[in-house]
Structure formats: structure tokens, C-alpha cells
């Protein structure tokens, strides 16, 4: 799926939901695209709207497109000098700090324009390994790549150096009063609901039988409109079957009960937050949910439970309201029936004197499909998402906790960069992310991490999935002062 940056003056928060994809850096088409689009990014600053901050969020999509395709250089590799021709770690840190201090245009003028450092070497300061296909090329050939590196670094929220340890994370929990929690599929996997991107167990890895060119097309609104059976063939696999919730959902409820939860922005469509007792006033379901469904023809809305039976059978649920209207229409005399268009609306009757063959023209109408009120790729996010984030939470938030998401779907993935940079941020998931900087990374099973944090905070936190005598081993990740690994002892 192609992504496009938001035009100047428009918020990317208003864009349809999109999946961030990698592309082939070696292709000539990409090189040409980079040369035309990204050179501009390093030469001038764009204008900002109220939806954009100094993090330059409008560039996020372009940067993230290449996130998986680029070969990344880690800071420990720069520190150990294992990459020939690369910056030292001290040089890299100095370049990064300078970029944030003076901005992109001035930084390019100070470095590339004055020939104080080559573009090839400068790429390494921002964690990008110069690709082999550019080896031997003139330094100007590295400019498009450097444009991506600079934009990505400039949009990256700088880590707050005063927050690093587990104790720091616990104190932040104890002291904060307005916590924004951003959650993804990882907080529901312990309930048997698959995430989407895990290599062997994720939902996308199991969809080859559908014959899609890209597995994420199962959530594409255009594919749904053409053939809703594609979505409903897998919908039962992501539908919550029991009224349960995970310890991580319980943790969010605990924050609410302690008066600390400002908002839970959830990308999940399973509506399990409601099972945990998180009130609707505290939740923004960024991608909608299965809680309700709407007919694509007549817009009749029902509770999600009403169509769960069909979904569990893999059947396309049809609108009962449409069926009732069709049944009533069938009782009318044939000449009183009106021809229906393919979208279910009545066509106009023919005027008097026109040759009419109502009996022949009449088409048997079909009921509309009940579409769960989830946000498909290509559909806009609910207005409440941007409105609450920008005009309420951004002024109040004092701690951000991101749990169980790889931050690969825009525009929700932009949330950490949109919130004020001085607000501390904690990341909890099995694996770290590289395109966003958090102050503290707590890696491991989400349920284990949050329960251990509660124990250390002195909070009573009970859940049937967390053994009362559970002991957790926490180790620092080598080369990272603020990255910690959680593992249950004996597991």
C-alpha cells in the first residue's frame, strides 16, 4: 500500500489508516523517488499547522517506509568502531544534538554545503549503513539517503536522559496523574487472539490460502466492498470468544481506578478494554471495534453481539432491516415495485406517458452486508482521535506508556512524537522499536512487565493469569542504559 506525506498545512492525523511498508532501496524507481522527494526535505523546512509539532511528523510516513529495508547501525557498533568509515559514537551524538539544536536546513548548510563531512559518513551518524549498491558512487549519490536519515532523526523524540532505571519507571507510575496509554495487539495475545505481524504466529502469516497479493488486504476497505467474504473468512479468528481480559487490560483498569488514566488509545478492535471495566470516556478506539456493526446499504446499526453468530461460522452477516424491507416490498403488487440500483437505493419511477415495463425492469434486491465498525485501511480514523489528542490530552499528559505495539500503522504510530517532548515515555513490548526513542524500554511479556511494576510500586494487583508467587528476573540489555529484559524465573 502506497503512503503519501500530508501536504503542508494538513494533519497526517486526518489521513486514512495505513500500513507502513518497506520497499526495495536498490530499485531505480526508489532511487528516483528519493532524489525528487527527499532532497527537498534536507534543503528547506516545511510550514507547520496546529497538527504538526517540532517533531516534523509529516515526514514520518516517508521515513518509516524504508525502516525495514535499511541496514541499521547500532550505537554499540559505532562505539566499538566495527563499521569502516563510520562516525565514532561521540561524533554521532554531537551531530544528532546539533541537528536538533539548529534544525534541518541549517544543519545541512553547516555540514554538507560546507564539505565538513561527507554524506556517506554522515549517514552513519544517524544509524544508517551506506548500502553496497552505492559503493564507489560520488558522494552526491548519498544525498537522498541522507535526507531520509536527517528527517527521521529530526522527527525522533530525543530521549530524556534522567529516566533510565526500573526504579525510575516505578516512580513515574507513582507520581504521574495523567497517563496516556497507547496499546496494540500484544496486550491481547495471552488470551489467544493473534497479533498481526509475528513471523510464524501472526495473523498475516496464516493468510496465504486467501490468494491475496498482500495479506493486509484482508483489512482493505476496497477489497471488503468488492468481496466481504474475504474479511469474514478470518474475522472469527480475531473475535473475542469469552468475556475475559488480560493482566495488561487489568493494569489499565487499575490506572483508571487510581485516578491516573487520562486516555487509553487502543489500536485493538476486540473491545476487551470494556471487559476489564475501562469506561468508554477513557478510551479512544482508534481503529474502531466489533462492539457495533453498520449495514453498508441502509446504515442500520446493531450491537456487535447480533452478528457474532454469523462471524463465528465464517458467514457474511446480512442486514435484517434490509431483509424486512425486501419482504414488505415483495408483498406489493408488481407494478408498485420500484427498481433498485446495485447499492440498494430505489431508482426513480418513470414519468407518465413513458413506455414502462416495470415487471421486466424490476430486479430482486439483496440485503446489505453488516460491516463491523472497525476502521479498515483506506478509511479515516474517528474524529475523536485527533480532537482529543491535540486539544485535550496534549496539554494535560504527564506520562506516556506504549504497550504491545510495534508502531507500524499510521497515523496512530505518530502519537508519541506528537505529545510534548518533555513528557517521559515508557515502552513495554517483547521487542524494541528503532524509529521512535523512548526513555525506558521494558522488554518481555506485557502481562509480566506490568504486574512486576505494580508489585514494585506497592500496588495490589491480582489476576488469575498471574501467579501470586511469581518471581521475575530483570536484566539490563547490554549496550543500553535504559533497556531492561523481564523474564519469569523458571520459565
PDB file of N, CA and C in Angstrom, residues 55-153:
ATOM      1  N   UNK A  55       8.488  18.059  16.001  1.00  0.00           N
ATOM      2  CA  UNK A  55       8.960  16.731  15.643  1.00  0.00           C
ATOM      3  C   UNK A  55       8.800  16.455  14.146  1.00  0.00           C
ATOM      4  N   UNK A  56       8.156  17.386  13.422  1.00  0.00           N
ATOM      5  CA  UNK A  56       8.029  17.265  11.972  1.00  0.00           C
ATOM      6  C   UNK A  56       7.355  15.965  11.569  1.00  0.00           C
ATOM      7  N   UNK A  57       6.180  15.746  12.130  1.00  0.00           N
ATOM      8  CA  UNK A  57       5.504  14.474  11.962  1.00  0.00           C
ATOM      9  C   UNK A  57       5.101  14.186  10.531  1.00  0.00           C
ATOM     10  N   UNK A  58       4.997  15.199   9.674  1.00  0.00           N
ATOM     11  CA  UNK A  58       4.547  14.944   8.314  1.00  0.00           C
ATOM     12  C   UNK A  58       5.539  14.104   7.537  1.00  0.00           C
ATOM     13  N   UNK A  59       6.778  14.015   7.991  1.00  0.00           N
ATOM     14  CA  UNK A  59       7.780  13.214   7.291  1.00  0.00           C
ATOM     15  C   UNK A  59       7.786  11.770   7.746  1.00  0.00           C
ATOM     16  N   UNK A  60       7.015  11.445   8.782  1.00  0.00           N
ATOM     17  CA  UNK A  60       7.130  10.126   9.401  1.00  0.00           C
ATOM     18  C   UNK A  60       6.876   9.008   8.405  1.00  0.00           C
ATOM     19  N   UNK A  61       5.836   9.145   7.569  1.00  0.00           N
ATOM     20  CA  UNK A  61       5.488   8.071   6.655  1.00  0.00           C
ATOM     21  C   UNK A  61       6.643   7.752   5.707  1.00  0.00           C
ATOM     22  N   UNK A  62       7.256   8.801   5.124  1.00  0.00           N
ATOM     23  CA  UNK A  62       8.344   8.583   4.184  1.00  0.00           C
ATOM     24  C   UNK A  62       9.503   7.869   4.863  1.00  0.00           C
ATOM     25  N   UNK A  63       9.823   8.281   6.093  1.00  0.00           N
ATOM     26  CA  UNK A  63      10.940   7.667   6.795  1.00  0.00           C
ATOM     27  C   UNK A  63      10.647   6.209   7.079  1.00  0.00           C
ATOM     28  N   UNK A  64       9.447   5.937   7.586  1.00  0.00           N
ATOM     29  CA  UNK A  64       9.115   4.599   8.016  1.00  0.00           C
ATOM     30  C   UNK A  64       8.962   3.633   6.852  1.00  0.00           C
ATOM     31  N   UNK A  65       8.678   4.148   5.675  1.00  0.00           N
ATOM     32  CA  UNK A  65       8.583   3.282   4.509  1.00  0.00           C
ATOM     33  C   UNK A  65       9.857   2.457   4.345  1.00  0.00           C
ATOM     34  N   UNK A  66      11.002   3.041   4.689  1.00  0.00           N
ATOM     35  CA  UNK A  66      12.278   2.395   4.456  1.00  0.00           C
ATOM     36  C   UNK A  66      12.857   1.761   5.716  1.00  0.00           C
ATOM     37  N   UNK A  67      12.101   1.816   6.802  1.00  0.00           N
ATOM     38  CA  UNK A  67      12.607   1.371   8.092  1.00  0.00           C
ATOM     39  C   UNK A  67      13.114  -0.061   8.053  1.00  0.00           C
ATOM     40  N   UNK A  68      12.322  -0.957   7.441  1.00  0.00           N
ATOM     41  CA  UNK A  68      12.685  -2.364   7.431  1.00  0.00           C
ATOM     42  C   UNK A  68      13.703  -2.703   6.349  1.00  0.00           C
ATOM     43  N   UNK A  69      13.809  -1.846   5.331  1.00  0.00           N
ATOM     44  CA  UNK A  69      14.708  -2.141   4.223  1.00  0.00           C
ATOM     45  C   UNK A  69      16.129  -1.649   4.485  1.00  0.00           C
ATOM     46  N   UNK A  70      16.284  -0.612   5.281  1.00  0.00           N
ATOM     47  CA  UNK A  70      17.603  -0.072   5.555  1.00  0.00           C
ATOM     48  C   UNK A  70      18.359  -0.951   6.543  1.00  0.00           C
ATOM     49  N   UNK A  71      19.665  -1.016   6.344  1.00  0.00           N
ATOM     50  CA  UNK A  71      20.508  -1.726   7.296  1.00  0.00           C
ATOM     51  C   UNK A  71      20.943  -0.728   8.365  1.00  0.00           C
ATOM     52  N   UNK A  72      20.592  -1.017   9.593  1.00  0.00           N
ATOM     53  CA  UNK A  72      20.790  -0.074  10.688  1.00  0.00           C
ATOM     54  C   UNK A  72      22.127  -0.326  11.384  1.00  0.00           C
ATOM     55  N   UNK A  73      22.786   0.764  11.758  1.00  0.00           N
ATOM     56  CA  UNK A  73      23.996   0.688  12.581  1.00  0.00           C
ATOM     57  C   UNK A  73      23.609   1.050  14.005  1.00  0.00           C
ATOM     58  N   UNK A  74      23.907   0.177  14.945  1.00  0.00           N
ATOM     59  CA  UNK A  74      23.590   0.434  16.344  1.00  0.00           C
ATOM     60  C   UNK A  74      24.681   1.286  16.985  1.00  0.00           C
ATOM     61  N   UNK A  75      24.304   1.957  18.055  1.00  0.00           N
ATOM     62  CA  UNK A  75      25.270   2.806  18.750  1.00  0.00           C
ATOM     63  C   UNK A  75      26.446   2.010  19.299  1.00  0.00           C
ATOM     64  N   UNK A  76      26.199   0.777  19.730  1.00  0.00           N
ATOM     65  CA  UNK A  76      27.317  -0.017  20.258  1.00  0.00           C
ATOM     66  C   UNK A  76      28.314  -0.367  19.154  1.00  0.00           C
ATOM     67  N   UNK A  77      27.825  -0.470  17.901  1.00  0.00           N
ATOM     68  CA  UNK A  77      28.736  -0.715  16.783  1.00  0.00           C
ATOM     69  C   UNK A  77      29.583   0.519  16.496  1.00  0.00           C
ATOM     70  N   UNK A  78      28.971   1.694  16.618  1.00  0.00           N
ATOM     71  CA  UNK A  78      29.748   2.926  16.463  1.00  0.00           C
ATOM     72  C   UNK A  78      30.758   3.066  17.589  1.00  0.00           C
ATOM     73  N   UNK A  79      30.326   2.715  18.788  1.00  0.00           N
ATOM     74  CA  UNK A  79      31.215   2.805  19.953  1.00  0.00           C
ATOM     75  C   UNK A  79      32.411   1.867  19.809  1.00  0.00           C
ATOM     76  N   UNK A  80      32.157   0.674  19.275  1.00  0.00           N
ATOM     77  CA  UNK A  80      33.233  -0.321  19.152  1.00  0.00           C
ATOM     78  C   UNK A  80      34.039  -0.165  17.870  1.00  0.00           C
ATOM     79  N   UNK A  81      33.627   0.750  16.970  1.00  0.00           N
ATOM     80  CA  UNK A  81      34.391   1.018  15.754  1.00  0.00           C
ATOM     81  C   UNK A  81      34.427  -0.123  14.769  1.00  0.00           C
ATOM     82  N   UNK A  82      33.346  -0.897  14.672  1.00  0.00           N
ATOM     83  CA  UNK A  82      33.347  -2.078  13.809  1.00  0.00           C
ATOM     84  C   UNK A  82      32.905  -1.767  12.378  1.00  0.00           C
ATOM     85  N   UNK A  83      32.442  -0.545  12.146  1.00  0.00           N
ATOM     86  CA  UNK A  83      31.977  -0.182  10.795  1.00  0.00           C
ATOM     87  C   UNK A  83      33.013   0.734  10.154  1.00  0.00           C
ATOM     88  N   UNK A  84      33.719   0.278   9.120  1.00  0.00           N
ATOM     89  CA  UNK A  84      34.754   1.103   8.481  1.00  0.00           C
ATOM     90  C   UNK A  84      34.187   2.400   7.927  1.00  0.00           C
ATOM     91  N   UNK A  85      34.876   3.506   8.189  1.00  0.00           N
ATOM     92  CA  UNK A  85      34.489   4.796   7.642  1.00  0.00           C
ATOM     93  C   UNK A  85      33.329   5.459   8.342  1.00  0.00           C
ATOM     94  N   UNK A  86      32.828   4.853   9.420  1.00  0.00           N
ATOM     95  CA  UNK A  86      31.687   5.418  10.120  1.00  0.00           C
ATOM     96  C   UNK A  86      32.124   6.452  11.145  1.00  0.00           C
ATOM     97  N   UNK A  87      31.188   7.260  11.597  1.00  0.00           N
ATOM     98  CA  UNK A  87      31.450   8.196  12.688  1.00  0.00           C
ATOM     99  C   UNK A  87      31.722   7.425  13.977  1.00  0.00           C
ATOM    100  N   UNK A  88      32.465   8.031  14.869  1.00  0.00           N
ATOM    101  CA  UNK A  88      32.556   7.472  16.210  1.00  0.00           C
ATOM    102  C   UNK A  88      31.247   7.771  16.932  1.00  0.00           C
ATOM    103  N   UNK A  89      31.009   7.090  18.047  1.00  0.00           N
ATOM    104  CA  UNK A  89      29.779   7.332  18.779  1.00  0.00           C
ATOM    105  C   UNK A  89      29.721   8.772  19.272  1.00  0.00           C
ATOM    106  N   UNK A  90      30.851   9.309  19.733  1.00  0.00           N
ATOM    107  CA  UNK A  90      30.875  10.700  20.201  1.00  0.00           C
ATOM    108  C   UNK A  90      30.547  11.664  19.065  1.00  0.00           C
ATOM    109  N   UNK A  91      31.101  11.394  17.865  1.00  0.00           N
ATOM    110  CA  UNK A  91      30.794  12.247  16.717  1.00  0.00           C
ATOM    111  C   UNK A  91      29.315  12.160  16.351  1.00  0.00           C
ATOM    112  N   UNK A  92      28.776  10.951  16.383  1.00  0.00           N
ATOM    113  CA  UNK A  92      27.375  10.755  16.027  1.00  0.00           C
ATOM    114  C   UNK A  92      26.455  11.506  16.985  1.00  0.00           C
ATOM    115  N   UNK A  93      26.740  11.412  18.269  1.00  0.00           N
ATOM    116  CA  UNK A  93      25.922  12.106  19.261  1.00  0.00           C
ATOM    117  C   UNK A  93      25.992  13.611  19.066  1.00  0.00           C
ATOM    118  N   UNK A  94      27.189  14.097  18.747  1.00  0.00           N
ATOM    119  CA  UNK A  94      27.366  15.533  18.522  1.00  0.00           C
ATOM    120  C   UNK A  94      26.565  15.993  17.300  1.00  0.00           C
ATOM    121  N   UNK A  95      26.616  15.200  16.221  1.00  0.00           N
ATOM    122  CA  UNK A  95      25.844  15.551  15.022  1.00  0.00           C
ATOM    123  C   UNK A  95      24.349  15.551  15.321  1.00  0.00           C
ATOM    124  N   UNK A  96      23.872  14.563  16.046  1.00  0.00           N
ATOM    125  CA  UNK A  96      22.441  14.480  16.362  1.00  0.00           C
ATOM    126  C   UNK A  96      21.998  15.677  17.203  1.00  0.00           C
ATOM    127  N   UNK A  97      22.790  15.976  18.208  1.00  0.00           N
ATOM    128  CA  UNK A  97      22.444  17.112  19.064  1.00  0.00           C
ATOM    129  C   UNK A  97      22.423  18.413  18.279  1.00  0.00           C
ATOM    130  N   UNK A  98      23.381  18.557  17.370  1.00  0.00           N
ATOM    131  CA  UNK A  98      23.455  19.773  16.569  1.00  0.00           C
ATOM    132  C   UNK A  98      22.232  19.902  15.659  1.00  0.00           C
ATOM    133  N   UNK A  99      21.811  18.795  15.058  1.00  0.00           N
ATOM    134  CA  UNK A  99      20.629  18.808  14.193  1.00  0.00           C
ATOM    135  C   UNK A  99      19.404  19.293  14.963  1.00  0.00           C
ATOM    136  N   UNK A 100      19.198  18.750  16.152  1.00  0.00           N
ATOM    137  CA  UNK A 100      18.034  19.158  16.938  1.00  0.00           C
ATOM    138  C   UNK A 100      18.160  20.611  17.426  1.00  0.00           C
ATOM    139  N   UNK A 101      19.385  21.055  17.572  1.00  0.00           N
ATOM    140  CA  UNK A 101      19.617  22.414  18.076  1.00  0.00           C
ATOM    141  C   UNK A 101      19.328  23.467  17.032  1.00  0.00           C
ATOM    142  N   UNK A 102      19.753  23.243  15.775  1.00  0.00           N
ATOM    143  CA  UNK A 102      19.658  24.307  14.768  1.00  0.00           C
ATOM    144  C   UNK A 102      18.655  24.010  13.653  1.00  0.00           C
ATOM    145  N   UNK A 103      18.120  22.786  13.575  1.00  0.00           N
ATOM    146  CA  UNK A 103      17.149  22.468  12.538  1.00  0.00           C
ATOM    147  C   UNK A 103      17.790  21.874  11.295  1.00  0.00           C
ATOM    148  N   UNK A 104      16.965  21.331  10.413  1.00  0.00           N
ATOM    149  CA  UNK A 104      17.470  20.577   9.259  1.00  0.00           C
ATOM    150  C   UNK A 104      18.205  21.453   8.250  1.00  0.00           C
ATOM    151  N   UNK A 105      17.592  22.564   7.864  1.00  0.00           N
ATOM    152  CA  UNK A 105      18.198  23.380   6.804  1.00  0.00           C
ATOM    153  C   UNK A 105      19.561  23.909   7.230  1.00  0.00           C
ATOM    154  N   UNK A 106      19.650  24.448   8.451  1.00  0.00           N
ATOM    155  CA  UNK A 106      20.921  24.985   8.929  1.00  0.00           C
ATOM    156  C   UNK A 106      21.953  23.883   9.115  1.00  0.00           C
ATOM    157  N   UNK A 107      21.485  22.695   9.529  1.00  0.00           N
ATOM    158  CA  UNK A 107      22.416  21.579   9.723  1.00  0.00           C
ATOM    159  C   UNK A 107      23.028  21.150   8.396  1.00  0.00           C
ATOM    160  N   UNK A 108      22.213  21.069   7.346  1.00  0.00           N
ATOM    161  CA  UNK A 108      22.726  20.704   6.030  1.00  0.00           C
ATOM    162  C   UNK A 108      23.708  21.755   5.524  1.00  0.00           C
ATOM    163  N   UNK A 109      23.374  23.022   5.743  1.00  0.00           N
ATOM    164  CA  UNK A 109      24.286  24.095   5.338  1.00  0.00           C
ATOM    165  C   UNK A 109      25.618  23.991   6.069  1.00  0.00           C
ATOM    166  N   UNK A 110      25.571  23.649   7.346  1.00  0.00           N
ATOM    167  CA  UNK A 110      26.774  23.599   8.182  1.00  0.00           C
ATOM    168  C   UNK A 110      27.647  22.388   7.887  1.00  0.00           C
ATOM    169  N   UNK A 111      27.072  21.346   7.344  1.00  0.00           N
ATOM    170  CA  UNK A 111      27.832  20.110   7.131  1.00  0.00           C
ATOM    171  C   UNK A 111      28.068  19.835   5.646  1.00  0.00           C
ATOM    172  N   UNK A 112      27.037  19.469   4.925  1.00  0.00           N
ATOM    173  CA  UNK A 112      27.176  19.063   3.527  1.00  0.00           C
ATOM    174  C   UNK A 112      27.563  20.240   2.634  1.00  0.00           C
ATOM    175  N   UNK A 113      26.872  21.378   2.804  1.00  0.00           N
ATOM    176  CA  UNK A 113      27.155  22.525   1.937  1.00  0.00           C
ATOM    177  C   UNK A 113      28.574  23.037   2.117  1.00  0.00           C
ATOM    178  N   UNK A 114      29.115  22.912   3.321  1.00  0.00           N
ATOM    179  CA  UNK A 114      30.478  23.393   3.591  1.00  0.00           C
ATOM    180  C   UNK A 114      31.527  22.296   3.483  1.00  0.00           C
ATOM    181  N   UNK A 115      31.118  21.117   3.087  1.00  0.00           N
ATOM    182  CA  UNK A 115      32.045  19.981   2.907  1.00  0.00           C
ATOM    183  C   UNK A 115      32.830  19.656   4.174  1.00  0.00           C
ATOM    184  N   UNK A 116      32.203  19.819   5.337  1.00  0.00           N
ATOM    185  CA  UNK A 116      32.891  19.479   6.589  1.00  0.00           C
ATOM    186  C   UNK A 116      32.854  17.980   6.868  1.00  0.00           C
ATOM    187  N   UNK A 117      31.923  17.263   6.215  1.00  0.00           N
ATOM    188  CA  UNK A 117      31.816  15.818   6.366  1.00  0.00           C
ATOM    189  C   UNK A 117      31.103  15.288   5.134  1.00  0.00           C
ATOM    190  N   UNK A 118      31.417  14.080   4.735  1.00  0.00           N
ATOM    191  CA  UNK A 118      30.760  13.508   3.565  1.00  0.00           C
ATOM    192  C   UNK A 118      29.351  13.027   3.924  1.00  0.00           C
ATOM    193  N   UNK A 119      28.495  13.004   2.944  1.00  0.00           N
ATOM    194  CA  UNK A 119      27.137  12.497   3.165  1.00  0.00           C
ATOM    195  C   UNK A 119      27.183  11.026   3.538  1.00  0.00           C
ATOM    196  N   UNK A 120      28.085  10.292   2.934  1.00  0.00           N
ATOM    197  CA  UNK A 120      28.213   8.868   3.235  1.00  0.00           C
ATOM    198  C   UNK A 120      28.525   8.639   4.705  1.00  0.00           C
ATOM    199  N   UNK A 121      29.470   9.388   5.239  1.00  0.00           N
ATOM    200  CA  UNK A 121      29.833   9.232   6.644  1.00  0.00           C
ATOM    201  C   UNK A 121      28.729   9.758   7.556  1.00  0.00           C
ATOM    202  N   UNK A 122      28.090  10.846   7.139  1.00  0.00           N
ATOM    203  CA  UNK A 122      27.065  11.451   7.971  1.00  0.00           C
ATOM    204  C   UNK A 122      25.852  10.524   8.125  1.00  0.00           C
ATOM    205  N   UNK A 123      25.609   9.707   7.112  1.00  0.00           N
ATOM    206  CA  UNK A 123      24.525   8.718   7.238  1.00  0.00           C
ATOM    207  C   UNK A 123      24.747   7.827   8.455  1.00  0.00           C
ATOM    208  N   UNK A 124      25.985   7.461   8.702  1.00  0.00           N
ATOM    209  CA  UNK A 124      26.264   6.556   9.823  1.00  0.00           C
ATOM    210  C   UNK A 124      26.007   7.228  11.165  1.00  0.00           C
ATOM    211  N   UNK A 125      26.110   8.548  11.229  1.00  0.00           N
ATOM    212  CA  UNK A 125      25.833   9.254  12.480  1.00  0.00           C
ATOM    213  C   UNK A 125      24.379   9.084  12.890  1.00  0.00           C
ATOM    214  N   UNK A 126      23.518   8.860  11.896  1.00  0.00           N
ATOM    215  CA  UNK A 126      22.097   8.698  12.169  1.00  0.00           C
ATOM    216  C   UNK A 126      21.658   7.242  12.062  1.00  0.00           C
ATOM    217  N   UNK A 127      22.633   6.346  12.150  1.00  0.00           N
ATOM    218  CA  UNK A 127      22.331   4.924  12.263  1.00  0.00           C
ATOM    219  C   UNK A 127      22.035   4.201  10.978  1.00  0.00           C
ATOM    220  N   UNK A 128      22.433   4.750   9.836  1.00  0.00           N
ATOM    221  CA  UNK A 128      22.155   4.100   8.556  1.00  0.00           C
ATOM    222  C   UNK A 128      23.463   3.649   7.902  1.00  0.00           C
ATOM    223  N   UNK A 129      23.523   2.360   7.588  1.00  0.00           N
ATOM    224  CA  UNK A 129      24.676   1.796   6.892  1.00  0.00           C
ATOM    225  C   UNK A 129      24.593   2.156   5.414  1.00  0.00           C
ATOM    226  N   UNK A 130      25.622   2.789   4.846  1.00  0.00           N
ATOM    227  CA  UNK A 130      25.609   3.070   3.404  1.00  0.00           C
ATOM    228  C   UNK A 130      25.453   1.771   2.623  1.00  0.00           C
ATOM    229  N   UNK A 131      24.461   1.666   1.735  1.00  0.00           N
ATOM    230  CA  UNK A 131      24.201   0.407   1.023  1.00  0.00           C
ATOM    231  C   UNK A 131      25.302   0.065   0.037  1.00  0.00           C
ATOM    232  N   UNK A 132      25.487  -1.227  -0.163  1.00  0.00           N
ATOM    233  CA  UNK A 132      26.545  -1.694  -1.046  1.00  0.00           C
ATOM    234  C   UNK A 132      26.391  -1.243  -2.474  1.00  0.00           C
ATOM    235  N   UNK A 133      25.159  -1.069  -2.945  1.00  0.00           N
ATOM    236  CA  UNK A 133      24.973  -0.707  -4.355  1.00  0.00           C
ATOM    237  C   UNK A 133      25.439   0.711  -4.659  1.00  0.00           C
ATOM    238  N   UNK A 134      25.700   1.518  -3.610  1.00  0.00           N
ATOM    239  CA  UNK A 134      26.216   2.871  -3.833  1.00  0.00           C
ATOM    240  C   UNK A 134      27.737   2.934  -3.687  1.00  0.00           C
ATOM    241  N   UNK A 135      28.360   1.823  -3.372  1.00  0.00           N
ATOM    242  CA  UNK A 135      29.809   1.813  -3.178  1.00  0.00           C
ATOM    243  C   UNK A 135      30.510   2.292  -4.448  1.00  0.00           C
ATOM    244  N   UNK A 136      31.410   3.270  -4.299  1.00  0.00           N
ATOM    245  CA  UNK A 136      32.145   3.816  -5.429  1.00  0.00           C
ATOM    246  C   UNK A 136      31.435   4.949  -6.131  1.00  0.00           C
ATOM    247  N   UNK A 137      30.199   5.218  -5.762  1.00  0.00           N
ATOM    248  CA  UNK A 137      29.448   6.308  -6.380  1.00  0.00           C
ATOM    249  C   UNK A 137      29.913   7.639  -5.801  1.00  0.00           C
ATOM    250  N   UNK A 138      29.717   8.740  -6.515  1.00  0.00           N
ATOM    251  CA  UNK A 138      30.075  10.049  -5.966  1.00  0.00           C
ATOM    252  C   UNK A 138      29.258  10.339  -4.711  1.00  0.00           C
ATOM    253  N   UNK A 139      29.789  11.203  -3.854  1.00  0.00           N
ATOM    254  CA  UNK A 139      29.136  11.444  -2.570  1.00  0.00           C
ATOM    255  C   UNK A 139      27.731  11.991  -2.733  1.00  0.00           C
ATOM    256  N   UNK A 140      27.479  12.693  -3.814  1.00  0.00           N
ATOM    257  CA  UNK A 140      26.151  13.246  -4.044  1.00  0.00           C
ATOM    258  C   UNK A 140      25.094  12.145  -4.138  1.00  0.00           C
ATOM    259  N   UNK A 141      25.497  10.937  -4.520  1.00  0.00           N
ATOM    260  CA  UNK A 141      24.548   9.830  -4.637  1.00  0.00           C
ATOM    261  C   UNK A 141      23.973   9.436  -3.277  1.00  0.00           C
ATOM    262  N   UNK A 142      24.663   9.835  -2.200  1.00  0.00           N
ATOM    263  CA  UNK A 142      24.191   9.507  -0.853  1.00  0.00           C
ATOM    264  C   UNK A 142      23.228  10.560  -0.295  1.00  0.00           C
ATOM    265  N   UNK A 143      23.057  11.659  -1.026  1.00  0.00           N
ATOM    266  CA  UNK A 143      22.195  12.732  -0.522  1.00  0.00           C
ATOM    267  C   UNK A 143      20.747  12.295  -0.272  1.00  0.00           C
ATOM    268  N   UNK A 144      20.111  11.555  -1.218  1.00  0.00           N
ATOM    269  CA  UNK A 144      18.738  11.127  -0.929  1.00  0.00           C
ATOM    270  C   UNK A 144      18.639  10.256   0.321  1.00  0.00           C
ATOM    271  N   UNK A 145      19.615   9.368   0.509  1.00  0.00           N
ATOM    272  CA  UNK A 145      19.632   8.523   1.693  1.00  0.00           C
ATOM    273  C   UNK A 145      19.823   9.362   2.950  1.00  0.00           C
ATOM    274  N   UNK A 146      20.687  10.355   2.857  1.00  0.00           N
ATOM    275  CA  UNK A 146      20.927  11.243   3.994  1.00  0.00           C
ATOM    276  C   UNK A 146      19.665  12.045   4.313  1.00  0.00           C
ATOM    277  N   UNK A 147      18.904  12.384   3.280  1.00  0.00           N
ATOM    278  CA  UNK A 147      17.654  13.119   3.512  1.00  0.00           C
ATOM    279  C   UNK A 147      16.720  12.322   4.406  1.00  0.00           C
ATOM    280  N   UNK A 148      16.618  11.029   4.138  1.00  0.00           N
ATOM    281  CA  UNK A 148      15.787  10.163   4.973  1.00  0.00           C
ATOM    282  C   UNK A 148      16.343  10.119   6.387  1.00  0.00           C
ATOM    283  N   UNK A 149      17.668   9.956   6.494  1.00  0.00           N
ATOM    284  CA  UNK A 149      18.294   9.839   7.810  1.00  0.00           C
ATOM    285  C   UNK A 149      18.074  11.097   8.648  1.00  0.00           C
ATOM    286  N   UNK A 150      18.243  12.255   8.023  1.00  0.00           N
ATOM    287  CA  UNK A 150      18.092  13.521   8.750  1.00  0.00           C
ATOM    288  C   UNK A 150      16.636  13.742   9.151  1.00  0.00           C
ATOM    289  N   UNK A 151      15.706  13.510   8.229  1.00  0.00           N
ATOM    290  CA  UNK A 151      14.295  13.690   8.552  1.00  0.00           C
ATOM    291  C   UNK A 151      13.857  12.744   9.656  1.00  0.00           C
ATOM    292  N   UNK A 152      14.342  11.522   9.577  1.00  0.00           N
ATOM    293  CA  UNK A 152      13.966  10.543  10.599  1.00  0.00           C
ATOM    294  C   UNK A 152      14.512  10.935  11.963  1.00  0.00           C
ATOM    295  N   UNK A 153      15.769  11.358  11.989  1.00  0.00           N
ATOM    296  CA  UNK A 153      16.362  11.758  13.262  1.00  0.00           C
ATOM    297  C   UNK A 153      15.698  13.012  13.811  1.00  0.00           C
TER     298      UNK A 153
END
